[in-house]
Short mmCIF file of C-alpha atoms in Angstrom, two decimals:
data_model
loop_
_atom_site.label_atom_id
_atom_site.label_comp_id
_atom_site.label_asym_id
_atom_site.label_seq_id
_atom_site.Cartn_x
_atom_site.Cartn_y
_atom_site.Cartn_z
CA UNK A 1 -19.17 5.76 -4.94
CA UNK A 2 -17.22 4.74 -7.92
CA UNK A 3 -13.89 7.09 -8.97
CA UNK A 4 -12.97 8.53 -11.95
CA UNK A 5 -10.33 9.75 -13.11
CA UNK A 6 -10.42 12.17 -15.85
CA UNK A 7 -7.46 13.97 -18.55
CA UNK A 8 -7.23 17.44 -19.36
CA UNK A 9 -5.07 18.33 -22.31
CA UNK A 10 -3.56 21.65 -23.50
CA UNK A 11 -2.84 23.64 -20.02
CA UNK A 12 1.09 24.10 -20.81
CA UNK A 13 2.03 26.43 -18.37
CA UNK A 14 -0.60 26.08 -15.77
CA UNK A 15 0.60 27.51 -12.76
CA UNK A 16 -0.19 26.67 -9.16
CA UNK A 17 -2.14 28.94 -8.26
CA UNK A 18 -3.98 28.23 -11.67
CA UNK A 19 -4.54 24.49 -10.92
CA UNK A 20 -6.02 26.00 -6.95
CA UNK A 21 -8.33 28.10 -8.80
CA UNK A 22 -9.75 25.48 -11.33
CA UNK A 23 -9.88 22.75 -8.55
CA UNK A 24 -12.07 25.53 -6.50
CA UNK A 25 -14.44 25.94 -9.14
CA UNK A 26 -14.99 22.53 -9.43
CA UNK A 27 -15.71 22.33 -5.46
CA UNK A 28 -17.94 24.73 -5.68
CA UNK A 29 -19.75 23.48 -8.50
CA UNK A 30 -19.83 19.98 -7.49
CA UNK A 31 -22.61 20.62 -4.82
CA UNK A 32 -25.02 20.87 -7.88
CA UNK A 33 -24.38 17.37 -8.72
CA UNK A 34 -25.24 14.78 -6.18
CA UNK A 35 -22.16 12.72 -5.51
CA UNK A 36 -19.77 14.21 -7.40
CA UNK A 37 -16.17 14.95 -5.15
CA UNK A 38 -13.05 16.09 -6.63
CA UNK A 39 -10.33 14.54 -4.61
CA UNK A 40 -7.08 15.50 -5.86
CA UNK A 41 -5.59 16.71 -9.11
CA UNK A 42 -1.82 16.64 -10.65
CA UNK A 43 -0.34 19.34 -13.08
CA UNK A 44 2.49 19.12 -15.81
CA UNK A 45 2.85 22.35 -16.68
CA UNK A 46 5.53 20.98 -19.58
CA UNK A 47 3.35 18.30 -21.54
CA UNK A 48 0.10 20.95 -20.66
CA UNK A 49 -1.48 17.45 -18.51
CA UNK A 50 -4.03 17.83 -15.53
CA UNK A 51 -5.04 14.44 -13.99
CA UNK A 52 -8.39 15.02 -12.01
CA UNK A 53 -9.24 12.20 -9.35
CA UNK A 54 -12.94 12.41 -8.48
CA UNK A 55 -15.57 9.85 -6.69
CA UNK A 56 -19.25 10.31 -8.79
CA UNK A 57 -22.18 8.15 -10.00
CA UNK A 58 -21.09 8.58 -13.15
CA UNK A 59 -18.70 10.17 -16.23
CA UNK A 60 -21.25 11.99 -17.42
CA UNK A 61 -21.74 13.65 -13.86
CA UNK A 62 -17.96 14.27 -13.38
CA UNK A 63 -17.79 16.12 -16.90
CA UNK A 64 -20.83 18.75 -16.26
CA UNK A 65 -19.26 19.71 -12.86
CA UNK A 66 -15.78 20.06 -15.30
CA UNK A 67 -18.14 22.04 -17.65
CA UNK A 68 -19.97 24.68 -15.76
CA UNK A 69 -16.62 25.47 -14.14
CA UNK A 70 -15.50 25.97 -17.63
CA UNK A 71 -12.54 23.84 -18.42
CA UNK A 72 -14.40 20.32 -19.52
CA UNK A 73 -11.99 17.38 -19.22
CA UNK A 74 -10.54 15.74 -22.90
CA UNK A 75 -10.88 12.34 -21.12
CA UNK A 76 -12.88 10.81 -18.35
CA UNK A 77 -12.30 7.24 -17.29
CA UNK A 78 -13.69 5.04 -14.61
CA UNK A 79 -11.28 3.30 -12.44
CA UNK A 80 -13.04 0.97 -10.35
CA UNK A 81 -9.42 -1.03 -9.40
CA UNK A 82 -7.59 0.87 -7.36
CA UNK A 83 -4.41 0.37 -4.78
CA UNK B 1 11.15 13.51 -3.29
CA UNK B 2 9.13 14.79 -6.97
CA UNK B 3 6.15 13.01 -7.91
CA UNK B 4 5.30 11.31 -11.19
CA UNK B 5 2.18 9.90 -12.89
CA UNK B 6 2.70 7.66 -15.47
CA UNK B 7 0.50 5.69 -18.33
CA UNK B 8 -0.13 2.19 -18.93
CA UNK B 9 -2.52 1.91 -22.41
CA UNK B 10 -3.16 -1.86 -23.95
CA UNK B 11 -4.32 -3.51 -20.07
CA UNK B 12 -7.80 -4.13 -21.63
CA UNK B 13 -9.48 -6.67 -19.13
CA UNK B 14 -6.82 -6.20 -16.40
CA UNK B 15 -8.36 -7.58 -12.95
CA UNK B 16 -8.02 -6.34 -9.51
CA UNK B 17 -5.36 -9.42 -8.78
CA UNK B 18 -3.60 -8.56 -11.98
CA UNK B 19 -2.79 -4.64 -10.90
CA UNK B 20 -2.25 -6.10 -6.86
CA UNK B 21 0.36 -8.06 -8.47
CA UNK B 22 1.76 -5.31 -10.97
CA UNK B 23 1.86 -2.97 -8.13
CA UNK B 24 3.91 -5.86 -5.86
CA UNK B 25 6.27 -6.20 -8.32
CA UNK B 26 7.02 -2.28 -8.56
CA UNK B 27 7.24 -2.12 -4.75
CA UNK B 28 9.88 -4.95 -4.70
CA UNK B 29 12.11 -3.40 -7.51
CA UNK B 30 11.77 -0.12 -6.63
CA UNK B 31 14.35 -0.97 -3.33
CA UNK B 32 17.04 -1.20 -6.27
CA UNK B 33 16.20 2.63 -8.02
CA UNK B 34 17.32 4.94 -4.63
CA UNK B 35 14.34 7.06 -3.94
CA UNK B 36 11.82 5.40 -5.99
CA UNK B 37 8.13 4.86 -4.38
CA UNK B 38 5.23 3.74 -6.49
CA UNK B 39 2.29 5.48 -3.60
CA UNK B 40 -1.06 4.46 -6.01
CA UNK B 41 -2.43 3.13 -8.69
CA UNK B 42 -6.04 3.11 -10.95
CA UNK B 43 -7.11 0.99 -13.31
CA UNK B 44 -9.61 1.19 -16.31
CA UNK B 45 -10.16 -2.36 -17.46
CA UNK B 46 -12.67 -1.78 -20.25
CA UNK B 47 -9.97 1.26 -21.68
CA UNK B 48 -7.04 -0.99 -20.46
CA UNK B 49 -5.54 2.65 -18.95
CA UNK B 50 -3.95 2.29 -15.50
CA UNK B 51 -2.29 5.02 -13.96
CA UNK B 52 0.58 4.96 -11.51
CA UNK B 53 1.36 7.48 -9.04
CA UNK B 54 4.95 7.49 -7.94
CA UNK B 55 7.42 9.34 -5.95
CA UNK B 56 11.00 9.45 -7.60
CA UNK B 57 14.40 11.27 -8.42
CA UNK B 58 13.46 11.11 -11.98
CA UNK B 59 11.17 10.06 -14.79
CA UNK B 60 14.15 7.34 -16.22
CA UNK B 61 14.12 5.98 -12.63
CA UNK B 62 10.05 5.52 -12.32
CA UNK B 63 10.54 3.78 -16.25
CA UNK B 64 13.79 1.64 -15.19
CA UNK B 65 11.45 0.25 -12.27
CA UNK B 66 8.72 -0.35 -14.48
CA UNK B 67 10.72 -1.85 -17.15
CA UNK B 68 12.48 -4.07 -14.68
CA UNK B 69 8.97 -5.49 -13.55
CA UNK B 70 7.84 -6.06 -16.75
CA UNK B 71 5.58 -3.52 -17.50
CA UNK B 72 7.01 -0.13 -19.49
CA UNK B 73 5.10 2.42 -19.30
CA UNK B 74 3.83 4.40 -22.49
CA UNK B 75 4.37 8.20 -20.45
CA UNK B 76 5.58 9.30 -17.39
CA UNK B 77 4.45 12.91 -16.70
CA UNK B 78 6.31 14.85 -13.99
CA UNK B 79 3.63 16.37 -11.95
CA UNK B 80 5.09 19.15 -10.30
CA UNK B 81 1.65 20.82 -9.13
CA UNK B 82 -0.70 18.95 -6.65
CA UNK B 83 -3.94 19.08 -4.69
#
């Protein structure tokens, strides 16, 4: 499945227990699109960056799961090289 | 050891050998920053974004590796929050 990995903007502050909570939602949406896994995500609570890593058939699938769980990423890219 | 994700923009086209070989280079510098570890990376070719994930003492120590292999990054990001 190819991976993504997708930018959210604007979170300054975010908290642990924040970033938990949002990654949850996204696991529990995800079931609704076929494919879609949200690996692992980073926070910097200074700059307000999340980094979502997700495997999906496609950006547009990774962004509705991001969507219904109500915090739709400002970037999604495909990274098909990876180490 | 704090993590760090940094930014690459302008690797438009970048292949699979081209990031192996990035990535070499960062793991044979980083034995001269003292606690530097580059762990992963992820490349975009048709954005030319790759992103680095790295394991360091500081943000000027993940750049003076990166600068020493060639390659500055355009941001390093703390990421003090993980999943």
């Amino acid at each position: 499945m190819p991976q993504f990995m997708d930018v959210h903007h604007g979170m300054k502050g975010i908290t642990a227990e924040q970033l938990r909570e949002a990654h949850n939602a996204d696991l529990a949406i995800e079931k609704e699109e076929k494919g879609v896994h949200f690996e692992r995500a980073w926070a910097d609570p200074e700059s307000g960056t999340v980094y979502c890593l997700s495997a999906a058939p496609s950006a547009d699938a990774v962004q509705r799961v991001h969507e219904r769980a109500g915090h739709p990423a400002d970037e999604v890219h495909p990274v098909p090289l990876s180490i």
